[in-house]
Amino acid sequence: MSEDTKAPDIDALMQAIPYARFLGIRIDQRGNEITTVLQFSQKLIGNPVLPALHGGVIGAFLETTAIAQLAFEFSGGELPKPIGLTIDYLRSGRPVDTYGRAEITKQGRRVATVRAEAWQDDRTRPIAAAHGHFLLKAADEPADK
Amino acid sequence: MASGFKITPEHIALMKDVLIEHVPHAKALGMNVVNAAPNEAWLAVPYDEKLVGNPETGVIHGGVITSLLDNACGIAVQLALPERMSIATLDLRIDYMKPATPKLDLVAHTHCYKVTTNIAFVRGTAYHIDENDPIATCVGTFMLAANRTMPMPMTPEAAAEALAMLAQKKDGGQ
């Protein structure tokens, strides 16, 4: 990104997504670094006995983290569409805030490959990691819609 | 490892009550058990504006499909096990075939096709009406007897107790 272009406001973009608001995801944007924050709430629990965050919530959070990073690096376009996502669950998600960072490993013309990681208190002990492919342009959608 | 487990209407009712009613996130999504069979589960999430991922099109967020498939996979695994035990998702791969259609409910059908000593293998499909016209497919693995804690509560009383414990922990400034 060149110095004279203003960094896009990813938090505003995310707050416009009803589901991101429903989960309680906000964006901590510092310079060119994006950290997503999943604010803990009771409704994110999947196993009340442990208790642990729902696996689907962690997957959704990682997907949103990847989308936020893509939206930041390719501002102006439409929201990228997920093609496929693989989630590795590494530790159970405790009932506290969760943080996420994503990195674009390969950027093609139509498809970007992204890795994302989520952690809680200690960044060196991630609770989950994901890698996925995202379609950058809606015109190239594989489904004949 | 085939289980001799017979699914009765009472069992499905119990799952609706316990596995869904007492999983806070499933409840928040309005998730419900549509049907169940040995090794298989059918779950649904009704369309809701708050679950939208693209405000311009009204299409449901992929994360909702992830939660639905993950939960449905977990239940299919529970229905394939010879006894109740705790399970944990090890990995889950989801492929998105087409966007969900706004206003239509989401359904997931999952099948646990192999159980070994430590791992259960499961796959599933998310769709609206026709399973042959999928929105997304998934394949996942679950760790069996994943932790030393109790498995998911199997009676409404046990589930209610677990939820009360959780609320108490939260109040204690955890």
CSV table of C-alpha atoms in Angstrom, one decimal:
chain,number,residue,atom,x,y,z
A,1,MET,CA,0.0,0.0,0.0
A,2,SER,CA,1.4,3.4,-1.0
A,3,GLU,CA,1.8,6.1,1.7
A,4,ASP,CA,-0.7,8.5,0.2
A,5,THR,CA,-3.6,6.1,0.2
A,6,LYS,CA,-5.6,6.0,3.4
A,7,ALA,CA,-5.8,2.6,5.0
A,8,PRO,CA,-9.3,1.2,4.7
A,9,ASP,CA,-11.3,1.0,7.9
A,10,ILE,CA,-11.7,-2.7,8.3
A,11,ASP,CA,-13.6,-2.5,11.6
A,12,ALA,CA,-16.3,-0.4,9.9
A,13,LEU,CA,-16.4,-3.0,7.1
A,14,MET,CA,-16.8,-5.8,9.6
A,15,GLN,CA,-19.4,-4.1,11.8
A,16,ALA,CA,-21.5,-3.9,8.6
A,17,ILE,CA,-21.6,-7.7,8.6
A,18,PRO,CA,-24.5,-8.8,10.8
A,19,TYR,CA,-22.9,-12.2,11.6
A,20,ALA,CA,-19.6,-10.6,12.7
A,21,ARG,CA,-21.6,-8.4,15.0
A,22,PHE,CA,-23.6,-11.4,16.3
A,23,LEU,CA,-20.4,-13.2,17.2
A,24,GLY,CA,-18.8,-10.1,18.7
A,25,ILE,CA,-15.8,-9.7,16.4
A,26,ARG,CA,-14.0,-6.4,16.3
A,27,ILE,CA,-10.8,-5.4,14.5
A,28,ASP,CA,-7.7,-3.9,16.1
A,29,GLN,CA,-6.0,-2.1,13.3
A,30,ARG,CA,-2.5,-0.8,14.0
A,31,GLY,CA,-0.7,0.6,10.9
A,32,ASN,CA,-0.6,-2.3,8.4
A,33,GLU,CA,-1.4,-5.0,11.0
A,34,ILE,CA,-4.8,-6.4,11.5
A,35,THR,CA,-5.7,-8.4,14.6
A,36,THR,CA,-9.2,-9.7,15.0
A,37,VAL,CA,-10.7,-9.9,18.4
A,38,LEU,CA,-13.5,-12.4,19.3
A,39,GLN,CA,-15.0,-11.0,22.5
A,40,PHE,CA,-16.2,-13.8,24.7
A,41,SER,CA,-19.8,-14.2,25.4
A,42,GLN,CA,-21.9,-17.0,26.7
A,43,LYS,CA,-23.5,-17.8,23.4
A,44,LEU,CA,-20.2,-18.8,21.9
A,45,ILE,CA,-19.9,-21.9,24.1
A,46,GLY,CA,-20.2,-25.3,22.5
A,47,ASN,CA,-19.4,-27.5,25.5
A,48,PRO,CA,-20.8,-26.1,28.7
A,49,VAL,CA,-19.1,-28.8,30.8
A,50,LEU,CA,-15.5,-27.9,30.0
A,51,PRO,CA,-16.5,-25.1,29.2
A,52,ALA,CA,-15.1,-24.6,25.7
A,53,LEU,CA,-15.9,-22.4,22.7
A,54,HIS,CA,-17.9,-24.0,19.9
A,55,GLY,CA,-15.7,-25.4,17.1
A,56,GLY,CA,-17.9,-23.7,14.6
A,57,VAL,CA,-17.3,-20.4,16.2
A,58,ILE,CA,-13.6,-20.8,16.1
A,59,GLY,CA,-13.8,-21.8,12.4
A,60,ALA,CA,-16.0,-18.8,11.7
A,61,PHE,CA,-13.6,-16.5,13.5
A,62,LEU,CA,-10.6,-17.8,11.5
A,63,GLU,CA,-12.6,-17.4,8.3
A,64,THR,CA,-13.5,-13.8,9.3
A,65,THR,CA,-9.8,-13.1,10.2
A,66,ALA,CA,-8.8,-14.3,6.7
A,67,ILE,CA,-11.5,-12.1,5.1
A,68,ALA,CA,-10.5,-9.1,7.1
A,69,GLN,CA,-6.8,-9.4,6.0
A,70,LEU,CA,-7.9,-9.9,2.4
A,71,ALA,CA,-10.2,-6.9,2.6
A,72,PHE,CA,-7.4,-4.8,4.0
A,73,GLU,CA,-4.9,-5.8,1.3
A,74,PHE,CA,-7.3,-5.6,-1.6
A,75,SER,CA,-9.5,-2.7,-0.5
A,76,GLY,CA,-12.1,-1.4,-2.8
A,77,GLY,CA,-13.2,-4.8,-4.1
A,78,GLU,CA,-16.1,-6.9,-2.9
A,79,LEU,CA,-15.8,-9.1,0.1
A,80,PRO,CA,-13.7,-12.2,-0.9
A,81,LYS,CA,-15.7,-15.5,-1.1
A,82,PRO,CA,-14.4,-18.6,0.7
A,83,ILE,CA,-13.8,-21.6,-1.6
A,84,GLY,CA,-12.5,-24.0,1.0
A,85,LEU,CA,-11.2,-23.8,4.5
A,86,THR,CA,-9.3,-26.4,6.6
A,87,ILE,CA,-9.3,-25.9,10.3
A,88,ASP,CA,-7.0,-27.6,12.7
A,89,TYR,CA,-8.2,-27.6,16.3
A,90,LEU,CA,-5.1,-27.5,18.5
A,91,ARG,CA,-6.4,-26.7,22.0
A,92,SER,CA,-9.9,-26.2,23.5
A,93,GLY,CA,-11.0,-22.6,23.4
A,94,ARG,CA,-11.5,-21.3,26.9
A,95,PRO,CA,-14.2,-18.9,27.8
A,96,VAL,CA,-12.1,-15.7,27.3
A,97,ASP,CA,-11.4,-13.4,24.4
A,98,THR,CA,-9.7,-14.9,21.4
A,99,TYR,CA,-7.3,-13.1,19.0
A,100,GLY,CA,-6.6,-13.8,15.3
A,101,ARG,CA,-4.1,-13.0,12.7
A,102,ALA,CA,-4.0,-14.0,9.0
A,103,GLU,CA,-1.3,-14.0,6.4
A,104,ILE,CA,-1.7,-14.2,2.7
A,105,THR,CA,0.6,-16.9,1.5
A,106,LYS,CA,-0.1,-16.7,-2.2
A,107,GLN,CA,-2.0,-14.1,-4.1
A,108,GLY,CA,-3.1,-15.1,-7.6
A,109,ARG,CA,-5.3,-13.0,-9.9
A,110,ARG,CA,-8.5,-14.7,-8.9
A,111,VAL,CA,-7.6,-16.8,-5.9
A,112,ALA,CA,-5.7,-16.0,-2.7
A,113,THR,CA,-4.4,-18.6,-0.3
A,114,VAL,CA,-4.5,-17.5,3.3
A,115,ARG,CA,-3.3,-18.9,6.6
A,116,ALA,CA,-4.9,-17.8,9.9
A,117,GLU,CA,-4.2,-18.5,13.5
A,118,ALA,CA,-6.2,-18.0,16.7
A,119,TRP,CA,-4.9,-17.7,20.2
A,120,GLN,CA,-6.0,-16.6,23.7
A,121,ASP,CA,-3.5,-15.6,26.4
A,122,ASP,CA,-0.3,-16.8,24.7
A,123,ARG,CA,0.3,-16.3,21.0
A,124,THR,CA,2.8,-19.2,21.0
A,125,ARG,CA,0.0,-21.5,22.1
A,126,PRO,CA,-2.6,-21.2,19.3
A,127,ILE,CA,-6.0,-22.8,19.9
A,128,ALA,CA,-6.6,-23.3,16.2
A,129,ALA,CA,-5.1,-22.7,12.8
A,130,ALA,CA,-6.7,-22.7,9.3
A,131,HIS,CA,-5.7,-22.4,5.7
A,132,GLY,CA,-8.1,-21.6,2.9
A,133,HIS,CA,-8.7,-20.4,-0.6
A,134,PHE,CA,-10.7,-17.3,-1.3
A,135,LEU,CA,-12.1,-16.0,-4.6
A,136,LEU,CA,-11.2,-12.4,-5.1
A,137,LYS,CA,-13.7,-11.5,-7.8
A,138,ALA,CA,-17.4,-12.4,-7.8
A,139,ALA,CA,-17.4,-12.5,-11.6
A,140,ASP,CA,-15.3,-15.7,-11.4
A,141,GLU,CA,-17.6,-17.5,-9.1
A,142,PRO,CA,-17.5,-21.3,-9.8
A,143,ALA,CA,-21.2,-21.8,-9.3
A,144,ASP,CA,-23.3,-20.9,-12.3
A,145,LYS,CA,-25.3,-18.4,-10.4
B,1,MET,CA,-16.7,-50.8,14.6
B,2,ALA,CA,-20.4,-51.0,14.2
B,3,SER,CA,-22.5,-50.0,17.1
B,4,GLY,CA,-25.5,-51.9,18.2
B,5,PHE,CA,-27.1,-48.6,19.1
B,6,LYS,CA,-30.8,-48.2,18.2
B,7,ILE,CA,-32.2,-44.8,17.6
B,8,THR,CA,-35.7,-44.3,19.0
B,9,PRO,CA,-37.9,-41.2,18.7
B,10,GLU,CA,-37.3,-40.7,22.4
B,11,HIS,CA,-33.6,-40.6,21.7
B,12,ILE,CA,-34.0,-38.0,19.0
B,13,ALA,CA,-36.2,-36.0,21.4
B,14,LEU,CA,-33.5,-36.2,24.1
B,15,MET,CA,-30.8,-35.1,21.6
B,16,LYS,CA,-33.0,-32.1,20.6
B,17,ASP,CA,-33.4,-31.2,24.3
B,18,VAL,CA,-29.8,-31.9,25.5
B,19,LEU,CA,-27.4,-31.7,22.6
B,20,ILE,CA,-29.0,-28.6,21.1
B,21,GLU,CA,-30.9,-26.9,23.8
B,22,HIS,CA,-27.9,-27.0,26.2
B,23,VAL,CA,-25.2,-26.1,23.7
B,24,PRO,CA,-25.4,-22.3,24.0
B,25,HIS,CA,-24.0,-21.6,20.6
B,26,ALA,CA,-26.3,-24.0,18.9
B,27,LYS,CA,-29.2,-22.4,20.7
B,28,ALA,CA,-28.1,-18.9,19.7
B,29,LEU,CA,-28.1,-20.0,16.1
B,30,GLY,CA,-31.6,-21.6,16.4
B,31,MET,CA,-30.1,-24.9,15.5
B,32,ASN,CA,-32.3,-28.0,15.8
B,33,VAL,CA,-32.1,-31.7,15.2
B,34,VAL,CA,-34.3,-32.8,12.3
B,35,ASN,CA,-33.5,-36.5,12.3
B,36,ALA,CA,-31.0,-39.0,13.5
B,37,ALA,CA,-30.0,-42.6,12.8
B,38,PRO,CA,-27.1,-44.7,13.8
B,39,ASN,CA,-23.9,-42.9,12.6
B,40,GLU,CA,-26.0,-40.2,11.0
B,41,ALA,CA,-27.5,-36.8,11.9
B,42,TRP,CA,-29.6,-34.1,10.2
B,43,LEU,CA,-29.5,-30.7,11.7
B,44,ALA,CA,-31.0,-27.4,10.5
B,45,VAL,CA,-30.5,-23.6,11.1
B,46,PRO,CA,-33.4,-21.4,10.1
B,47,TYR,CA,-32.6,-18.2,8.1
B,48,ASP,CA,-32.1,-15.2,10.2
B,49,GLU,CA,-31.0,-11.7,9.3
B,50,LYS,CA,-28.4,-11.6,12.1
B,51,LEU,CA,-26.5,-14.5,10.5
B,52,VAL,CA,-26.0,-12.6,7.2
B,53,GLY,CA,-22.3,-12.5,6.0
B,54,ASN,CA,-22.9,-10.2,3.0
B,55,PRO,CA,-25.3,-7.3,3.8
B,56,GLU,CA,-25.7,-6.5,0.1
B,57,THR,CA,-26.9,-9.9,-1.0
B,58,GLY,CA,-28.4,-11.2,2.3
B,59,VAL,CA,-26.4,-14.4,1.9
B,60,ILE,CA,-25.7,-16.3,5.2
B,61,HIS,CA,-22.1,-16.2,6.5
B,62,GLY,CA,-19.9,-19.2,5.8
B,63,GLY,CA,-19.2,-19.4,9.5
B,64,VAL,CA,-22.8,-20.4,10.2
B,65,ILE,CA,-22.4,-23.3,7.8
B,66,THR,CA,-19.1,-24.2,9.6
B,67,SER,CA,-20.9,-24.2,13.0
B,68,LEU,CA,-23.8,-26.3,11.6
B,69,LEU,CA,-21.5,-28.8,10.0
B,70,ASP,CA,-19.2,-29.0,13.0
B,71,ASN,CA,-22.1,-29.6,15.4
B,72,ALA,CA,-23.8,-32.1,13.0
B,73,CYS,CA,-20.5,-34.0,12.6
B,74,GLY,CA,-20.1,-34.2,16.3
B,75,ILE,CA,-23.6,-35.6,16.8
B,76,ALA,CA,-23.1,-38.2,14.0
B,77,VAL,CA,-19.9,-39.3,15.8
B,78,GLN,CA,-21.8,-39.6,19.1
B,79,LEU,CA,-24.4,-41.7,17.3
B,80,ALA,CA,-21.6,-44.0,16.0
B,81,LEU,CA,-19.9,-44.7,19.3
B,82,PRO,CA,-20.6,-47.8,21.4
B,83,GLU,CA,-20.7,-45.7,24.6
B,84,ARG,CA,-20.9,-42.0,25.6
B,85,MET,CA,-17.5,-40.4,25.7
B,86,SER,CA,-16.1,-36.9,25.2
B,87,ILE,CA,-15.0,-36.0,21.7
B,88,ALA,CA,-13.1,-33.1,20.2
B,89,THR,CA,-12.9,-31.8,16.7
B,90,LEU,CA,-9.3,-32.5,15.4
B,91,ASP,CA,-9.8,-31.0,12.0
B,92,LEU,CA,-12.6,-30.0,9.7
B,93,ARG,CA,-12.3,-29.2,6.0
B,94,ILE,CA,-15.1,-27.3,4.3
B,95,ASP,CA,-15.6,-26.7,0.6
B,96,TYR,CA,-18.1,-24.1,-0.4
B,97,MET,CA,-19.9,-25.0,-3.6
B,98,LYS,CA,-22.3,-22.1,-3.9
B,99,PRO,CA,-23.7,-19.3,-1.8
B,100,ALA,CA,-26.7,-20.1,0.4
B,101,THR,CA,-30.0,-18.7,-0.9
B,102,PRO,CA,-31.3,-15.9,1.2
B,103,LYS,CA,-34.5,-16.7,3.2
B,104,LEU,CA,-34.0,-20.4,3.0
B,105,ASP,CA,-33.2,-22.7,6.0
B,106,LEU,CA,-29.9,-24.5,6.1
B,107,VAL,CA,-29.8,-28.3,6.6
B,108,ALA,CA,-26.8,-30.4,7.2
B,109,HIS,CA,-26.6,-34.2,6.8
B,110,THR,CA,-23.6,-35.9,8.4
B,111,HIS,CA,-22.3,-39.4,8.4
B,112,CYS,CA,-19.7,-40.9,10.7
B,113,TYR,CA,-18.3,-43.6,8.4
B,114,LYS,CA,-15.4,-45.0,10.4
B,115,VAL,CA,-14.6,-45.2,14.1
B,116,THR,CA,-11.2,-46.4,15.3
B,117,THR,CA,-9.8,-46.7,18.8
B,118,ASN,CA,-8.8,-43.0,19.0
B,119,ILE,CA,-10.3,-41.3,16.0
B,120,ALA,CA,-13.7,-41.0,14.3
B,121,PHE,CA,-14.0,-40.0,10.6
B,122,VAL,CA,-17.0,-38.1,9.4
B,123,ARG,CA,-18.3,-36.3,6.3
B,124,GLY,CA,-21.3,-34.1,5.7
B,125,THR,CA,-23.2,-31.9,3.3
B,126,ALA,CA,-25.0,-28.6,3.8
B,127,TYR,CA,-28.0,-27.8,1.5
B,128,HIS,CA,-31.4,-26.2,1.4
B,129,ILE,CA,-33.8,-28.8,0.0
B,130,ASP,CA,-31.9,-31.2,-2.3
B,131,GLU,CA,-28.9,-32.9,-0.8
B,132,ASN,CA,-27.6,-33.4,-4.4
B,133,ASP,CA,-27.4,-29.6,-4.8
B,134,PRO,CA,-25.0,-28.9,-2.0
B,135,ILE,CA,-24.0,-25.5,-0.6
B,136,ALA,CA,-21.0,-26.9,1.1
B,137,THR,CA,-19.4,-30.3,1.9
B,138,CYS,CA,-17.1,-31.2,4.7
B,139,VAL,CA,-14.9,-33.9,6.0
B,140,GLY,CA,-13.6,-34.0,9.5
B,141,THR,CA,-11.9,-36.1,12.2
B,142,PHE,CA,-12.7,-36.2,15.8
B,143,MET,CA,-10.5,-37.3,18.7
B,144,LEU,CA,-12.3,-39.8,21.0
B,145,ALA,CA,-12.2,-39.6,24.8
B,146,ALA,CA,-10.5,-36.3,24.1
B,147,ASN,CA,-10.2,-35.1,27.7
B,148,ARG,CA,-10.5,-36.3,31.2
B,149,THR,CA,-13.7,-34.3,31.8
B,150,MET,CA,-17.1,-35.7,31.6
B,151,PRO,CA,-18.7,-36.2,28.2
B,152,MET,CA,-21.4,-33.8,27.1
B,153,PRO,CA,-24.3,-34.1,29.6
B,154,MET,CA,-26.8,-36.7,28.5
B,155,THR,CA,-29.7,-35.8,30.7
B,156,PRO,CA,-31.5,-32.4,30.8
B,157,GLU,CA,-30.7,-32.2,34.5
B,158,ALA,CA,-27.0,-32.8,34.0
B,159,ALA,CA,-26.9,-30.2,31.2
B,160,ALA,CA,-28.8,-27.6,33.3
B,161,GLU,CA,-26.3,-28.2,36.1
B,162,ALA,CA,-23.3,-27.7,33.8
B,163,LEU,CA,-24.8,-24.5,32.5
B,164,ALA,CA,-25.4,-23.2,36.0
B,165,MET,CA,-21.7,-24.0,36.8
B,166,LEU,CA,-20.6,-22.1,33.8
B,167,ALA,CA,-22.8,-19.1,34.8
B,168,GLN,CA,-21.3,-19.2,38.3
B,169,LYS,CA,-17.8,-19.3,37.0
B,170,LYS,CA,-18.5,-16.2,34.9
B,171,ASP,CA,-20.0,-14.3,37.9
B,172,GLY,CA,-16.9,-15.2,39.9
B,173,GLY,CA,-15.0,-12.8,37.7
B,174,GLN,CA,-13.3,-15.6,35.8
